[in-house]
Every structure is written in structure tokens, then in C-alpha cells.
mmCIF file of C-alpha atoms in Angstrom:
data_model
loop_
_atom_site.group_PDB
_atom_site.id
_atom_site.type_symbol
_atom_site.label_atom_id
_atom_site.label_comp_id
_atom_site.label_asym_id
_atom_site.label_seq_id
_atom_site.Cartn_x
_atom_site.Cartn_y
_atom_site.Cartn_z
ATOM 1 C CA MET A 1 0.000 0.000 0.000
ATOM 2 C CA GLY A 2 3.035 2.292 0.311
ATOM 3 C CA THR A 3 3.583 5.090 2.785
ATOM 4 C CA GLN A 4 0.473 5.966 4.773
ATOM 5 C CA ALA A 5 1.940 8.775 6.888
ATOM 6 C CA ALA A 6 5.279 10.507 7.401
ATOM 7 C CA VAL A 7 6.758 12.724 10.122
ATOM 8 C CA ILE A 8 9.939 14.740 10.546
ATOM 9 C CA GLY A 9 11.585 15.355 13.915
ATOM 10 C CA ILE A 10 14.104 18.157 14.409
ATOM 11 C CA ASP A 11 16.374 18.655 17.402
ATOM 12 C CA ALA A 12 16.793 22.336 16.569
ATOM 13 C CA ALA A 13 19.793 24.225 17.925
ATOM 14 C CA TRP A 14 18.990 27.561 19.570
ATOM 15 C CA THR A 15 22.044 29.161 17.920
ATOM 16 C CA LEU A 16 23.447 29.158 14.382
ATOM 17 C CA THR A 17 26.794 27.832 15.571
ATOM 18 C CA GLN A 18 25.484 24.417 16.642
ATOM 19 C CA PRO A 19 24.161 21.656 14.344
ATOM 20 C CA SER A 20 20.594 20.324 14.469
ATOM 21 C CA GLY A 21 19.604 16.663 14.268
ATOM 22 C CA VAL A 22 16.913 15.647 11.755
ATOM 23 C CA ALA A 23 14.979 12.371 11.508
ATOM 24 C CA LEU A 24 12.245 11.047 9.229
ATOM 25 C CA ALA A 25 9.819 8.224 10.036
ATOM 26 C CA ILE A 26 7.148 6.703 7.812
ATOM 27 C CA LEU A 27 4.117 4.521 8.406
ATOM 28 C CA ASP A 28 3.582 1.620 6.022
ATOM 29 C CA ASP A 29 1.976 -1.810 6.175
ATOM 30 C CA GLU A 30 4.756 -2.984 8.501
ATOM 31 C CA GLY A 31 4.233 -0.134 10.994
ATOM 32 C CA TRP A 32 6.388 2.901 11.717
ATOM 33 C CA GLN A 33 9.855 2.785 10.175
ATOM 34 C CA LEU A 34 12.831 5.119 10.575
ATOM 35 C CA ARG A 35 13.706 6.209 7.051
ATOM 36 C CA ALA A 36 16.486 8.748 7.750
ATOM 37 C CA ALA A 37 18.409 10.238 10.680
ATOM 38 C CA THR A 38 21.238 12.757 10.458
ATOM 39 C CA ALA A 39 23.234 15.101 12.696
ATOM 40 C CA SER A 40 22.721 18.270 10.617
ATOM 41 C CA TYR A 41 20.358 19.963 8.177
ATOM 42 C CA GLN A 42 22.917 19.701 5.362
ATOM 43 C CA ARG A 43 23.399 15.971 5.857
ATOM 44 C CA PHE A 44 19.636 15.422 5.709
ATOM 45 C CA LEU A 45 19.304 17.426 2.501
ATOM 46 C CA ALA A 46 22.262 15.529 1.022
ATOM 47 C CA LEU A 47 20.460 12.201 1.535
ATOM 48 C CA ALA A 48 17.807 13.323 -0.949
ATOM 49 C CA ASP A 49 20.266 14.743 -3.491
ATOM 50 C CA GLU A 50 22.275 12.169 -5.404
ATOM 51 C CA ASP A 51 24.792 14.859 -6.409
ATOM 52 C CA ALA A 52 25.401 16.110 -2.862
ATOM 53 C CA VAL A 53 27.880 14.875 -0.268
ATOM 54 C CA GLY A 54 27.159 15.091 3.445
ATOM 55 C CA GLU A 55 29.425 17.521 5.274
ATOM 56 C CA PRO A 56 32.291 15.742 7.093
ATOM 57 C CA ARG A 57 31.504 17.491 10.382
ATOM 58 C CA PRO A 58 27.947 18.521 11.374
ATOM 59 C CA LEU A 59 27.653 22.300 11.179
ATOM 60 C CA GLY A 60 25.090 24.836 12.318
ATOM 61 C CA ARG A 61 23.088 26.954 9.883
ATOM 62 C CA MET A 62 19.763 28.703 9.486
ATOM 63 C CA PRO A 63 17.082 26.088 8.732
ATOM 64 C CA ASP A 64 15.301 25.983 5.376
ATOM 65 C CA VAL A 65 11.940 24.355 6.087
ATOM 66 C CA ARG A 66 10.926 24.215 2.434
ATOM 67 C CA ALA A 67 14.109 22.371 1.509
ATOM 68 C CA LEU A 68 13.710 19.996 4.471
ATOM 69 C CA LEU A 69 10.105 19.214 3.518
ATOM 70 C CA LEU A 70 11.054 18.606 -0.112
ATOM 71 C CA ALA A 71 13.897 16.306 0.925
ATOM 72 C CA GLY A 72 11.647 14.515 3.397
ATOM 73 C CA ARG A 73 8.953 14.040 0.774
ATOM 74 C CA LYS A 74 11.496 12.560 -1.631
ATOM 75 C CA LEU A 75 12.953 10.210 0.971
ATOM 76 C CA ALA A 76 9.500 9.149 2.209
ATOM 77 C CA ALA A 77 7.964 8.987 -1.267
ATOM 78 C CA SER A 78 5.058 10.740 0.431
ATOM 79 C CA PRO A 79 3.946 14.138 1.750
ATOM 80 C CA ILE A 80 5.031 14.980 5.308
ATOM 81 C CA ASP A 81 2.106 15.035 7.750
ATOM 82 C CA LEU A 82 3.708 16.502 10.837
ATOM 83 C CA VAL A 83 6.938 18.294 11.743
ATOM 84 C CA ALA A 84 7.938 18.108 15.426
ATOM 85 C CA ILE A 85 10.615 20.523 16.624
ATOM 86 C CA ASP A 86 12.447 20.673 19.932
ATOM 87 C CA MET A 87 12.544 24.461 20.154
ATOM 88 C CA PRO A 88 10.290 27.115 21.682
ATOM 89 C CA LEU A 89 7.678 28.078 19.082
ATOM 90 C CA SER A 90 4.853 30.566 19.444
ATOM 91 C CA LYS A 91 2.213 32.421 17.461
ATOM 92 C CA SER A 92 3.335 35.642 19.178
ATOM 93 C CA PRO A 93 6.838 37.028 19.826
ATOM 94 C CA ILE A 94 8.774 35.095 22.474
ATOM 95 C CA VAL A 95 10.222 37.471 25.067
ATOM 96 C CA GLY A 96 10.486 35.124 28.059
ATOM 97 C CA ARG A 97 8.851 32.123 29.675
ATOM 98 C CA ARG A 98 5.494 31.146 28.221
ATOM 99 C CA GLN A 99 2.428 29.465 29.710
ATOM 100 C CA SER A 100 3.552 26.284 27.925
ATOM 101 C CA ASP A 101 6.934 26.398 29.704
ATOM 102 C CA ASP A 102 5.266 26.837 33.070
ATOM 103 C CA ALA A 103 2.709 24.084 32.408
ATOM 104 C CA VAL A 104 5.393 21.530 31.542
ATOM 105 C CA SER A 105 7.523 22.607 34.486
ATOM 106 C CA ARG A 106 4.582 22.173 36.864
ATOM 107 C CA ALA A 107 3.886 18.693 35.516
ATOM 108 C CA TYR A 108 7.457 17.436 35.151
ATOM 109 C CA GLY A 109 9.602 19.690 37.357
ATOM 110 C CA GLY A 110 9.511 17.100 40.118
ATOM 111 C CA GLY A 111 11.114 14.715 37.661
ATOM 112 C CA LYS A 112 13.900 17.210 36.904
ATOM 113 C CA SER A 113 12.393 18.025 33.501
ATOM 114 C CA SER A 114 11.445 21.681 33.747
ATOM 115 C CA THR A 115 11.826 23.605 30.510
ATOM 116 C CA HIS A 116 14.708 25.929 29.694
ATOM 117 C CA SER A 117 13.703 29.597 29.665
ATOM 118 C CA PRO A 118 13.556 31.131 26.173
ATOM 119 C CA SER A 119 14.318 34.791 25.583
ATOM 120 C CA GLU A 120 14.054 37.371 22.844
ATOM 121 C CA GLN A 121 17.611 36.488 21.807
ATOM 122 C CA ARG A 122 17.562 32.693 22.222
ATOM 123 C CA PRO A 123 16.190 31.110 20.137
ATOM 124 C CA GLY A 124 14.978 34.460 18.773
ATOM 125 C CA ILE A 125 15.185 34.749 15.004
ATOM 126 C CA ILE A 126 15.723 31.011 14.529
ATOM 127 C CA SER A 127 12.372 30.186 16.128
ATOM 128 C CA ASP A 128 10.574 32.966 14.235
ATOM 129 C CA THR A 129 12.109 31.793 10.950
ATOM 130 C CA LEU A 130 11.183 28.150 11.485
ATOM 131 C CA ARG A 131 7.566 28.914 12.361
ATOM 132 C CA ALA A 132 7.099 31.453 9.555
ATOM 133 C CA GLN A 133 8.687 29.181 6.960
ATOM 134 C CA ALA A 134 6.552 26.228 8.077
ATOM 135 C CA GLU A 135 3.376 28.306 7.917
ATOM 136 C CA ARG A 136 4.207 29.438 4.381
ATOM 137 C CA GLU A 137 4.558 25.783 3.400
ATOM 138 C CA GLY A 138 1.116 24.990 4.837
ATOM 139 C CA TYR A 139 2.265 23.720 8.244
ATOM 140 C CA PRO A 140 0.687 26.008 10.876
ATOM 141 C CA LEU A 141 1.717 25.719 14.518
ATOM 142 C CA ALA A 142 -0.742 23.366 16.264
ATOM 143 C CA THR A 143 -1.447 24.267 19.898
ATOM 144 C CA ALA A 144 -4.760 22.561 20.710
ATOM 145 C CA SER A 145 -5.456 19.808 18.196
ATOM 146 C CA ILE A 146 -3.631 18.062 15.354
ATOM 147 C CA SER A 147 -4.918 18.470 11.809
ATOM 148 C CA PRO A 148 -2.148 17.447 9.387
ATOM 149 C CA PRO A 149 -0.198 18.989 7.854
ATOM 150 C CA ALA A 150 1.031 20.842 10.914
ATOM 151 C CA LEU A 151 3.987 21.925 13.031
ATOM 152 C CA ILE A 152 4.296 21.117 16.736
ATOM 153 C CA GLU A 153 6.728 21.942 19.529
ATOM 154 C CA VAL A 154 8.072 19.016 21.551
ATOM 155 C CA TYR A 155 10.513 18.481 24.435
ATOM 156 C CA PRO A 156 12.503 15.226 24.650
ATOM 157 C CA HIS A 157 13.067 15.109 28.428
ATOM 158 C CA PRO A 158 9.416 14.571 29.491
ATOM 159 C CA ALA A 159 8.831 12.492 26.358
ATOM 160 C CA LEU A 160 11.581 10.115 27.455
ATOM 161 C CA ILE A 161 10.119 9.990 30.960
ATOM 162 C CA GLU A 162 6.918 8.632 29.411
ATOM 163 C CA LEU A 163 8.738 6.347 26.967
ATOM 164 C CA ALA A 164 10.857 4.808 29.732
ATOM 165 C CA ARG A 165 8.034 4.847 32.302
ATOM 166 C CA SER A 166 10.502 6.705 34.508
ATOM 167 C CA THR A 167 9.888 9.028 37.430
ATOM 168 C CA GLU A 168 12.599 11.497 36.393
ATOM 169 C CA ARG A 169 14.648 12.659 33.416
ATOM 170 C CA LEU A 170 17.089 10.178 31.959
ATOM 171 C CA PRO A 171 20.831 10.945 32.304
ATOM 172 C CA TYR A 172 21.719 10.976 28.612
ATOM 173 C CA LYS A 173 23.287 14.372 27.849
ATOM 174 C CA ALA A 174 26.996 14.047 27.007
ATOM 175 C CA GLN A 175 27.927 17.464 28.388
ATOM 176 C CA LYS A 176 26.445 16.646 31.787
ATOM 177 C CA ILE A 177 28.123 13.323 32.596
ATOM 178 C CA ARG A 178 30.306 14.883 35.307
ATOM 179 C CA LYS A 179 27.161 16.208 36.996
ATOM 180 C CA TYR A 180 25.327 12.877 36.610
ATOM 181 C CA TRP A 181 28.171 10.747 37.995
ATOM 182 C CA PRO A 182 30.585 12.967 39.961
ATOM 183 C CA SER A 183 32.306 10.202 41.943
ATOM 184 C CA ILE A 184 33.669 8.105 39.052
ATOM 185 C CA ASN A 185 36.285 8.723 36.357
ATOM 186 C CA THR A 186 35.731 9.929 32.790
ATOM 187 C CA GLN A 187 35.982 6.432 31.275
ATOM 188 C CA GLN A 188 33.322 5.096 33.651
ATOM 189 C CA ARG A 189 31.083 8.098 33.009
ATOM 190 C CA ARG A 190 31.259 7.491 29.273
ATOM 191 C CA GLU A 191 30.445 3.829 29.793
ATOM 192 C CA LYS A 192 27.343 4.794 31.756
ATOM 193 C CA LEU A 193 26.348 7.362 29.112
ATOM 194 C CA VAL A 194 26.673 4.892 26.240
ATOM 195 C CA ALA A 195 24.753 2.267 28.240
ATOM 196 C CA GLN A 196 21.936 4.817 28.783
ATOM 197 C CA TRP A 197 21.897 5.594 25.067
ATOM 198 C CA ARG A 198 21.508 1.888 24.269
ATOM 199 C CA VAL A 199 18.515 1.712 26.629
ATOM 200 C CA ILE A 200 16.885 4.665 24.846
ATOM 201 C CA VAL A 201 17.642 3.189 21.424
ATOM 202 C CA ASP A 202 16.003 -0.098 22.467
ATOM 203 C CA LEU A 203 12.931 1.742 23.775
ATOM 204 C CA LEU A 204 12.626 3.703 20.513
ATOM 205 C CA GLU A 205 13.130 0.543 18.444
ATOM 206 C CA ALA A 206 9.983 -0.879 20.053
ATOM 207 C CA GLU A 207 8.075 2.144 18.700
ATOM 208 C CA ILE A 208 9.893 2.788 15.381
ATOM 209 C CA SER A 209 11.577 -0.040 13.491
ATOM 210 C CA GLY A 210 15.096 0.658 12.268
ATOM 211 C CA VAL A 211 16.396 2.816 15.110
ATOM 212 C CA ARG A 212 19.019 0.245 16.149
ATOM 213 C CA GLN A 213 20.215 -0.075 12.566
ATOM 214 C CA MET A 214 20.681 3.693 12.142
ATOM 215 C CA LEU A 215 22.194 4.219 15.587
ATOM 216 C CA PRO A 216 24.636 1.361 16.130
ATOM 217 C CA PRO A 217 26.590 1.394 19.422
ATOM 218 C CA ILE A 218 29.089 4.246 19.619
ATOM 219 C CA GLU A 219 32.637 3.719 20.866
ATOM 220 C CA ILE A 220 33.377 4.715 24.466
ATOM 221 C CA LYS A 221 36.434 6.593 23.188
ATOM 222 C CA ALA A 222 34.530 8.493 20.460
ATOM 223 C CA SER A 223 35.354 12.167 19.981
ATOM 224 C CA ALA A 224 33.258 14.905 21.563
ATOM 225 C CA VAL A 225 31.989 15.801 18.074
ATOM 226 C CA ASP A 226 30.838 12.222 17.450
ATOM 227 C CA LEU A 227 29.182 12.008 20.858
ATOM 228 C CA LYS A 228 27.309 15.259 20.199
ATOM 229 C CA ALA A 229 26.234 14.024 16.755
ATOM 230 C CA PHE A 230 24.899 10.761 18.223
ATOM 231 C CA GLU A 231 22.964 12.665 20.899
ATOM 232 C CA ASP A 232 21.481 15.098 18.363
ATOM 233 C CA ILE A 233 20.305 12.231 16.152
ATOM 234 C CA LEU A 234 18.835 10.456 19.174
ATOM 235 C CA ASP A 235 16.899 13.582 20.146
ATOM 236 C CA ALA A 236 15.620 14.006 16.578
ATOM 237 C CA ILE A 237 14.279 10.443 16.647
ATOM 238 C CA VAL A 238 12.579 11.180 19.991
ATOM 239 C CA CYS A 239 10.964 14.182 18.277
ATOM 240 C CA CYS A 240 9.739 11.814 15.549
ATOM 241 C CA TRP A 241 8.248 9.536 18.187
ATOM 242 C CA VAL A 242 6.353 12.423 19.769
ATOM 243 C CA ALA A 243 5.035 13.367 16.315
ATOM 244 C CA ILE A 244 3.863 9.786 15.855
ATOM 245 C CA CYS A 245 2.116 9.887 19.230
ATOM 246 C CA ALA A 246 0.458 13.179 18.304
ATOM 247 C CA ILE A 247 -0.829 11.770 15.013
ATOM 248 C CA ASP A 248 -2.014 8.656 16.844
ATOM 249 C CA GLY A 249 -3.946 10.737 19.387
ATOM 250 C CA ARG A 250 -1.495 9.773 22.157
ATOM 251 C CA ALA A 251 -0.044 13.193 23.007
ATOM 252 C CA ILE A 252 -1.239 16.100 25.130
ATOM 253 C CA PRO A 253 -0.593 19.812 24.488
ATOM 254 C CA PHE A 254 0.710 21.702 27.524
ATOM 255 C CA GLY A 255 0.110 25.445 27.147
ATOM 256 C CA ASP A 256 -2.472 27.716 25.563
ATOM 257 C CA GLU A 257 -3.666 28.790 22.124
ATOM 258 C CA THR A 258 -0.437 30.758 21.554
ATOM 259 C CA SER A 259 2.107 28.039 22.303
ATOM 260 C CA ALA A 260 1.949 24.422 23.390
ATOM 261 C CA ILE A 261 4.485 21.687 24.074
ATOM 262 C CA TRP A 262 3.205 18.254 23.047
ATOM 263 C CA ILE A 263 4.091 15.359 25.347
ATOM 264 C CA PRO A 264 3.090 11.698 24.873
ATOM 265 C CA THR A 265 0.551 10.275 27.268
ATOM 266 C CA PRO A 266 1.847 7.530 29.583
ATOM 267 C CA LEU A 267 2.263 4.403 27.469
ATOM 268 C CA ASP A 268 0.149 2.247 29.761
ATOM 269 C CA ALA A 269 -2.748 4.696 29.346
ATOM 270 C CA ALA A 270 -2.525 4.913 25.555
ATOM 271 C CA THR A 271 -5.066 2.245 24.678
ATOM 272 C CA ASN A 272 -7.626 4.059 22.535
ATOM 273 C CA ALA A 273 -5.393 5.830 20.030
ATOM 274 C CA THR A 274 -7.006 7.147 16.888
ATOM 275 C CA LEU A 275 -4.779 7.696 13.865
ATOM 276 C CA VAL A 276 -5.235 11.112 12.264
ATOM 277 C CA LEU A 277 -4.335 10.625 8.611
ATOM 278 C CA ARG A 278 -3.708 13.422 6.175
ATOM 279 C CA LYS A 279 -6.745 15.051 4.623
#
């Protein structure tokens, strides 16, 4: 029957100096499949261009939503239904914390998953550009209900709490391993980090086939650049999973009509999901 739905997840950097992970998942007769996952916008676009070569090191740049959607459509052989982005997005200018930030922090702060505080400068123009570009391509920001095609804001930390059925955020950020495990050496910290990544990969594999294949185990001695790239790809795939949950009717918007962060419902409670297919 071919592709029945397709979603893109973006772990969007808040600055132009850092790369952004991008992932694409499709629904076919076999279920949800991971079709692509990269550590930068350029690498994702290169997958869909037979004449392009992926950049040797993931680089930051201003996103081009039209180009990403075109590449995603080519790779999926199907229109994209939903784009899920890990970045503050709003229908009005962002100048500080939003109701959506406070709502998520109230619900998940006890699990160490409060939101970061956005400002006029960060993510600033990047957020405005992403939302405006998406709207021009027919993907308005969805804050109350999902009607594909659409754009949604997501946040991996509470999403992973629900995926792992955990009571608090998972220790999976490479830059924070000293804070997670202060009493052991760097080698042991990296071993714990990589072990946590494998747990997350296995959890995602149960929801989206192909995650293990695209994210094989990373070496303990990998460079900081490679560790960051792995983490960015992992977050992009989490964004894809939240998009899938939203399409399936298994995600809740936290916020108001101006901005909302979509978080999956607890897996044990997600029994009556209704798939929202494209119009």
C-alpha cells in the first residue's frame, strides 16, 4: 500500500553555531519505520540529493523548512504530515517564559524536567524563521489539536520519561556526565552514558523499526563531536516519536492557544489511540 503517513523530527539548535539533528519516520503496512536520521540539516538534505555529499563534520546553519520538507517528501515517497521541533515556538513574539513552559515545568519539574527559559535572543530569530517558513509551506503551529499537515513543539526530556516509564529525566546528555556521575572517572562516566543511550535506542526501536540499525553502538572513546552528533540524532528520533504519538492521538498539548508543548501520554494509558491521517 506504500507510505500511509510521514513525520519529521528536528532537534533544533537555539544558535546558528550548533548543528541540528533531523529524523524522518514513515508509516507503512509494517508499521512505523525510521527512514532517515542525520546530525545536521545539510546531511539530511544531502540524503535526498544524489549529487550532494554530506558535510564531514555537522555544522550549524539557518534552517530551510521548504528544503527539508522537499527532501523529506522525496525520501519518504510521500507528503510529510507533521513536523515536530524541539525548540520554543509561538504564534506571538517570544520574550520570556510562556504558559507552555510553566505548564510543563509544573507537571514534570519534580522529575527534573522543567523547561529551559527562552528569551528574545535565544532562540529568537531562529524560532521565528522556522515557524514562519513552516506556515508558508502549509504547516501552521498546532497548539490545541492536530490536523495534518502541521507543526508542533516538543521536548525530549518529558517524552523520554513517558517512553521509559521513569519518574525522572534520563541521564543521557553528554555534556552533563560529570554532573550525573561525579564520583567516578571519565571512562566510567562514558560507559554509563553509552549504556543509557543503548537503553533509549532499544525503547525507541519498540516504537519505530530501524532505530538500532541507524544508531549502532558508539565507541566509548569516540570524539566529543561524534558524541554530540549521536545525541542530536537520538533527540531528533525522539521528536519523531512524539510526532507519531500526536498523530495517533497519544499526546497532550501543555500550554495555551499561543504556544503548546506536546508530550506523549503515559504508554500504559494509551489504549484508545485514533490515527489522524492526512486530509
